[in-house]
mmCIF file of C-alpha atoms in Angstrom:
data_model
loop_
_atom_site.group_PDB
_atom_site.id
_atom_site.type_symbol
_atom_site.label_atom_id
_atom_site.label_comp_id
_atom_site.label_asym_id
_atom_site.label_seq_id
_atom_site.Cartn_x
_atom_site.Cartn_y
_atom_site.Cartn_z
ATOM 1 C CA GLU A 1 -10.254 2.638 14.781
ATOM 2 C CA GLU A 2 -10.454 2.435 11.001
ATOM 3 C CA ASP A 3 -11.053 -1.178 10.066
ATOM 4 C CA LEU A 4 -9.436 -2.018 6.739
ATOM 5 C CA MET A 5 -10.264 -5.704 6.662
ATOM 6 C CA TYR A 6 -13.609 -7.020 5.465
ATOM 7 C CA ALA A 7 -13.259 -10.677 6.431
ATOM 8 C CA LEU A 8 -10.761 -12.737 8.326
ATOM 9 C CA PRO A 9 -9.250 -15.452 6.136
ATOM 10 C CA ALA A 10 -9.709 -19.027 7.277
ATOM 11 C CA ARG A 11 -6.892 -20.473 9.344
ATOM 12 C CA GLY A 12 -6.340 -23.131 6.688
ATOM 13 C CA ALA A 13 -7.429 -26.724 6.333
ATOM 14 C CA ALA A 14 -9.196 -28.257 9.308
ATOM 15 C CA ALA A 15 -6.648 -29.393 11.824
ATOM 16 C CA GLU A 16 -6.661 -32.728 13.598
ATOM 17 C CA THR A 17 -8.690 -32.383 16.783
ATOM 18 C CA LYS A 18 -6.593 -32.236 19.934
ATOM 19 C CA CYS A 19 -7.836 -32.437 23.495
ATOM 20 C CA MET A 20 -8.808 -28.910 24.531
ATOM 21 C CA ARG A 21 -6.697 -29.111 27.681
ATOM 22 C CA ALA A 22 -3.472 -27.418 26.619
ATOM 23 C CA SER A 23 -1.163 -29.773 28.532
ATOM 24 C CA CYS A 24 -2.802 -32.920 27.100
ATOM 25 C CA ARG A 25 -1.457 -34.339 23.835
ATOM 26 C CA GLU A 26 -4.245 -36.805 23.090
ATOM 27 C CA ARG A 27 -5.822 -36.553 19.623
ATOM 28 C CA GLU A 28 -9.175 -37.730 18.371
ATOM 29 C CA CYS A 29 -9.314 -40.510 15.778
ATOM 30 C CA GLU A 30 -11.959 -42.749 14.223
ATOM 31 C CA ASP A 31 -11.495 -45.373 16.923
ATOM 32 C CA ARG A 32 -11.683 -42.876 19.743
ATOM 33 C CA LYS A 33 -14.312 -40.198 20.055
ATOM 34 C CA PHE A 34 -13.763 -37.349 22.484
ATOM 35 C CA ALA A 35 -16.053 -36.075 25.236
ATOM 36 C CA VAL A 36 -17.769 -32.777 24.347
ATOM 37 C CA CYS A 37 -18.549 -29.841 26.626
ATOM 38 C CA ALA A 38 -22.333 -29.475 26.576
ATOM 39 C CA LYS A 39 -22.117 -25.669 26.789
ATOM 40 C CA CYS A 40 -19.548 -24.747 24.136
ATOM 41 C CA GLY A 41 -18.794 -27.903 22.155
ATOM 42 C CA ALA A 42 -15.097 -28.013 23.080
ATOM 43 C CA LYS A 43 -13.652 -31.514 22.815
ATOM 44 C CA PHE A 44 -11.685 -33.294 25.529
ATOM 45 C CA CYS A 45 -10.127 -36.755 25.417
ATOM 46 C CA SER A 46 -12.097 -37.726 28.524
ATOM 47 C CA ARG A 47 -14.519 -36.321 31.051
ATOM 48 C CA ASP A 48 -11.703 -36.386 33.592
ATOM 49 C CA CYS A 49 -9.638 -34.038 31.410
ATOM 50 C CA LEU A 50 -12.624 -31.709 31.014
ATOM 51 C CA VAL A 51 -13.207 -31.620 34.783
ATOM 52 C CA VAL A 52 -9.533 -30.947 35.549
ATOM 53 C CA ASP A 53 -9.368 -28.149 32.958
ATOM 54 C CA TRP A 54 -12.492 -26.592 34.462
ATOM 55 C CA LYS A 55 -11.216 -26.836 38.044
ATOM 56 C CA GLU A 56 -7.884 -25.300 37.030
ATOM 57 C CA GLY A 57 -9.883 -22.360 35.706
ATOM 58 C CA VAL A 58 -8.743 -22.509 32.087
ATOM 59 C CA HIS A 59 -11.872 -23.843 30.401
ATOM 60 C CA LYS A 60 -14.067 -21.996 32.885
ATOM 61 C CA ARG A 61 -12.654 -18.691 31.540
ATOM 62 C CA MET A 62 -12.971 -19.755 27.908
ATOM 63 C CA CYS A 63 -16.299 -21.584 27.804
ATOM 64 C CA GLY A 64 -18.585 -18.618 27.196
ATOM 65 C CA SER A 65 -16.321 -17.179 24.515
ATOM 66 C CA LEU A 66 -16.054 -20.524 22.752
ATOM 67 C CA ARG A 67 -19.836 -20.845 22.770
ATOM 68 C CA ARG A 68 -20.224 -17.447 21.069
ATOM 69 C CA LEU A 69 -17.489 -18.376 18.626
ATOM 70 C CA ARG A 70 -19.269 -21.608 17.720
ATOM 71 C CA GLU A 71 -22.689 -19.975 17.367
ATOM 72 C CA THR A 72 -21.858 -16.907 15.301
ATOM 73 C CA GLY A 73 -18.247 -17.189 14.186
ATOM 74 C CA PHE A 74 -15.299 -14.947 14.971
ATOM 75 C CA GLU A 75 -16.247 -12.260 12.486
ATOM 76 C CA ARG A 76 -19.676 -11.493 13.913
ATOM 77 C CA SER A 77 -19.378 -12.501 17.559
ATOM 78 C CA LEU A 78 -16.305 -10.512 18.473
ATOM 79 C CA LYS A 79 -15.862 -6.788 18.440
ATOM 80 C CA ARG A 80 -12.396 -6.752 16.952
ATOM 81 C CA GLU A 81 -11.724 -3.273 18.270
ATOM 82 C CA THR A 82 -12.230 -4.628 21.797
ATOM 83 C CA VAL A 83 -9.665 -7.368 21.142
ATOM 84 C CA VAL A 84 -7.203 -4.828 19.710
ATOM 85 C CA ARG A 85 -7.655 -2.488 22.678
ATOM 86 C CA GLY A 86 -7.127 -5.434 25.007
ATOM 87 C CA VAL A 87 -3.815 -6.256 23.324
ATOM 88 C CA ILE A 88 -2.683 -2.638 23.565
ATOM 89 C CA GLY A 89 -3.742 -2.543 27.210
ATOM 90 C CA ARG A 90 -1.402 -5.424 27.991
ATOM 91 C CA VAL A 91 1.647 -3.830 26.349
ATOM 92 C CA ARG A 92 1.068 -0.080 26.788
ATOM 93 C CA PHE A 93 3.552 0.325 29.669
ATOM 94 C CA TYR A 94 6.281 -0.874 27.292
ATOM 95 C CA VAL A 95 5.281 0.423 23.878
ATOM 96 C CA PHE A 96 4.185 3.960 24.778
ATOM 97 C CA PRO A 97 7.499 4.925 26.458
ATOM 98 C CA PHE A 98 9.240 3.293 23.462
ATOM 99 C CA LEU A 99 7.165 5.497 21.139
ATOM 100 C CA VAL A 100 7.829 8.668 23.157
ATOM 101 C CA HIS A 101 11.583 8.032 23.138
ATOM 102 C CA HIS A 102 11.675 7.710 19.348
ATOM 103 C CA ARG A 103 9.223 10.536 18.760
ATOM 104 C CA ASP A 104 11.301 12.921 20.907
ATOM 105 C CA ASP A 105 14.437 11.787 19.118
ATOM 106 C CA ARG A 106 13.225 11.569 15.510
ATOM 107 C CA GLY A 107 10.078 13.663 15.254
ATOM 108 C CA PRO A 108 6.491 12.695 14.349
ATOM 109 C CA GLY A 109 5.765 9.063 13.608
ATOM 110 C CA VAL A 110 3.585 6.070 14.423
ATOM 111 C CA LEU A 111 3.864 3.033 16.626
ATOM 112 C CA PHE A 112 3.800 -0.035 14.372
ATOM 113 C CA LEU A 113 2.693 -3.198 16.187
ATOM 114 C CA GLN A 114 2.893 -6.536 14.391
ATOM 115 C CA SER A 115 2.155 -10.084 15.465
ATOM 116 C CA PRO A 116 2.963 -13.455 13.863
ATOM 117 C CA GLN A 117 -0.330 -14.709 15.350
ATOM 118 C CA PRO A 118 -3.852 -14.114 13.968
ATOM 119 C CA LEU A 119 -6.088 -11.712 15.871
ATOM 120 C CA GLU A 120 -8.344 -14.589 16.944
ATOM 121 C CA ASP A 121 -5.582 -16.006 19.154
ATOM 122 C CA PHE A 122 -5.668 -12.868 21.304
ATOM 123 C CA PHE A 123 -9.343 -13.221 22.187
ATOM 124 C CA PHE A 124 -8.805 -15.803 24.907
ATOM 125 C CA ASP A 125 -7.085 -14.974 28.178
ATOM 126 C CA PRO A 126 -5.315 -18.357 28.524
ATOM 127 C CA PRO A 127 -2.505 -18.898 25.966
ATOM 128 C CA VAL A 128 -4.446 -21.436 23.931
ATOM 129 C CA THR A 129 -6.211 -21.343 20.568
ATOM 130 C CA SER A 130 -9.875 -22.199 19.976
ATOM 131 C CA ARG A 131 -8.675 -25.699 19.002
ATOM 132 C CA GLY A 132 -6.878 -26.233 22.299
ATOM 133 C CA HIS A 133 -3.377 -25.779 20.938
ATOM 134 C CA PRO A 134 -0.942 -23.895 23.182
ATOM 135 C CA VAL A 135 0.221 -20.607 21.673
ATOM 136 C CA SER A 136 2.934 -18.116 22.567
ATOM 137 C CA ARG A 137 1.595 -14.701 21.611
ATOM 138 C CA GLN A 138 4.075 -12.053 20.566
ATOM 139 C CA ILE A 139 3.997 -8.390 19.622
ATOM 140 C CA PHE A 140 6.829 -6.627 17.795
ATOM 141 C CA ALA A 141 6.923 -2.844 18.144
ATOM 142 C CA THR A 142 8.788 -0.436 15.869
ATOM 143 C CA PHE A 143 8.681 3.309 15.329
ATOM 144 C CA VAL A 144 7.933 4.416 11.777
ATOM 145 C CA THR A 145 7.986 7.915 10.289
ATOM 146 C CA ILE A 146 5.476 8.706 7.575
ATOM 147 C CA THR A 147 8.332 8.844 5.051
ATOM 148 C CA GLU A 148 9.449 5.347 6.056
ATOM 149 C CA PHE A 149 5.876 4.153 5.801
ATOM 150 C CA ASP A 150 5.500 5.530 2.278
ATOM 151 C CA THR A 151 8.873 4.277 0.993
ATOM 152 C CA GLU A 152 9.442 1.040 2.897
ATOM 153 C CA ILE A 153 6.333 -0.373 4.598
ATOM 154 C CA THR A 154 3.943 -0.016 1.657
ATOM 155 C CA ALA A 155 6.342 -1.346 -0.974
ATOM 156 C CA GLY A 156 4.548 -4.289 -2.601
ATOM 157 C CA ASP A 157 2.012 -4.440 0.233
ATOM 158 C CA PHE A 158 -1.475 -3.474 -0.960
ATOM 159 C CA GLU A 159 -3.156 -3.744 2.452
ATOM 160 C CA MET A 160 -0.620 -1.441 4.057
ATOM 161 C CA ALA A 161 -0.933 1.020 1.192
ATOM 162 C CA LEU A 162 -4.674 1.195 1.912
ATOM 163 C CA ALA A 163 -3.873 2.117 5.506
ATOM 164 C CA GLY A 164 -1.925 5.180 4.395
ATOM 165 C CA ALA A 165 -4.846 7.616 4.298
ATOM 166 C CA ALA A 166 -6.109 6.535 7.731
ATOM 167 C CA LEU A 167 -2.587 6.779 9.112
ATOM 168 C CA LYS A 168 -2.174 10.356 7.926
ATOM 169 C CA ARG A 169 -5.554 11.308 9.354
ATOM 170 C CA GLY A 170 -4.490 9.768 12.645
ATOM 171 C CA LEU A 171 -1.243 11.719 12.715
ATOM 172 C CA ALA A 172 -3.184 14.920 12.074
ATOM 173 C CA GLN A 173 -5.129 14.231 15.299
ATOM 174 C CA THR A 174 -2.036 13.387 17.331
ATOM 175 C CA ASP A 175 -0.299 15.705 19.783
ATOM 176 C CA ASP A 176 2.246 15.019 22.542
ATOM 177 C CA THR A 177 -0.428 13.412 24.707
ATOM 178 C CA LYS A 178 -1.662 10.991 22.060
ATOM 179 C CA ALA A 179 -0.315 8.171 19.917
ATOM 180 C CA THR A 180 -1.173 6.903 16.459
ATOM 181 C CA LEU A 181 -0.869 3.133 16.207
ATOM 182 C CA LEU A 182 -0.734 0.923 13.146
ATOM 183 C CA LEU A 183 -1.439 -2.750 13.818
ATOM 184 C CA ARG A 184 -1.086 -5.816 11.645
ATOM 185 C CA PHE A 185 -1.777 -9.441 12.535
ATOM 186 C CA ARG A 186 -0.905 -12.638 10.704
ATOM 187 C CA CYS A 187 -4.478 -13.163 9.524
ATOM 188 C CA GLY A 188 -4.263 -9.971 7.448
ATOM 189 C CA TYR A 189 -6.133 -7.731 9.868
ATOM 190 C CA VAL A 190 -4.846 -4.143 9.661
ATOM 191 C CA ALA A 191 -6.020 -1.281 11.845
ATOM 192 C CA VAL A 192 -5.171 2.336 12.622
ATOM 193 C CA ILE A 193 -6.134 3.715 16.014
ATOM 194 C CA VAL A 194 -5.415 6.932 17.918
ATOM 195 C CA LEU A 195 -5.161 6.660 21.713
ATOM 196 C CA THR A 196 -4.289 8.889 24.640
ATOM 197 C CA LEU A 197 -0.936 7.965 26.175
ATOM 198 C CA LEU A 198 -1.271 5.752 29.230
ATOM 199 C CA PRO A 199 0.917 6.113 31.227
ATOM 200 C CA ASP A 200 0.896 9.848 30.606
ATOM 201 C CA LEU A 201 3.593 11.804 28.795
ATOM 202 C CA ALA A 202 5.603 12.659 31.907
ATOM 203 C CA VAL A 203 5.794 9.030 33.020
ATOM 204 C CA CYS A 204 6.574 7.851 29.480
ATOM 205 C CA ARG A 205 9.505 10.271 29.316
ATOM 206 C CA LYS A 206 10.870 8.946 32.611
ATOM 207 C CA LEU A 207 10.726 5.402 31.234
ATOM 208 C CA ALA A 208 11.914 6.318 27.741
ATOM 209 C CA SER A 209 15.619 5.945 28.559
ATOM 210 C CA ASP A 210 15.095 2.181 28.817
ATOM 211 C CA TYR A 211 14.620 2.114 25.040
ATOM 212 C CA ARG A 212 17.613 4.206 23.987
ATOM 213 C CA GLY A 213 19.362 2.495 21.076
ATOM 214 C CA LYS A 214 16.540 -0.008 20.523
ATOM 215 C CA SER A 215 14.941 0.126 17.066
ATOM 216 C CA GLN A 216 12.489 -2.675 17.886
ATOM 217 C CA ILE A 217 11.157 -4.383 20.976
ATOM 218 C CA GLN A 218 9.639 -7.851 21.236
ATOM 219 C CA LEU A 219 6.962 -8.539 23.826
ATOM 220 C CA ASN A 220 5.828 -12.016 24.804
ATOM 221 C CA LEU A 221 2.318 -11.462 26.089
ATOM 222 C CA ASP A 222 2.144 -14.685 28.036
ATOM 223 C CA GLU A 223 5.266 -13.771 30.005
ATOM 224 C CA THR A 224 4.636 -10.051 30.675
#
């Protein structure tokens, strides 16, 4: 992976604190202080809500990650490449056959994955942000030739223009058994990564007919 982003931008002004349990709509105010998880600092409207969220397994899966996030911040505590590879792992059985179909039809190119969510939202297994807000995580996949990248994708987009050199190096390493991926998330994170096809080329070609006539596919990660 060639990391082209030096720091993740802040998510914006501090949001009103909501109960960490995704299904609860209670919000903290001056007249009502929330209960706090002693391990990670997550806030719940009551101890009962905390206990239920733990027993349901949601907070139990997130607690350790939230603690690391609180102690060192997203930038230092998370290996972003691990998060990226995790995202690709969840969609590879869809996007790699899609890539192979277009590559066989149009020639060399890259798999361009974009998300309207910031990379941070993909760190947690449950579909919830670090503030407890439910989130529907999506990935949009398109096939892009290097000519299309140079003439369309980089137009007026400085970050994507910076990715050009890494993208061309990736394509130089790519054969029929590998894929060059370009990823961009809402937070501004851009990455280029070269991976071996999984499923393998033969399986991808068997599945490729499912994507005939499709220029883009949308994947909802919390439904796949």
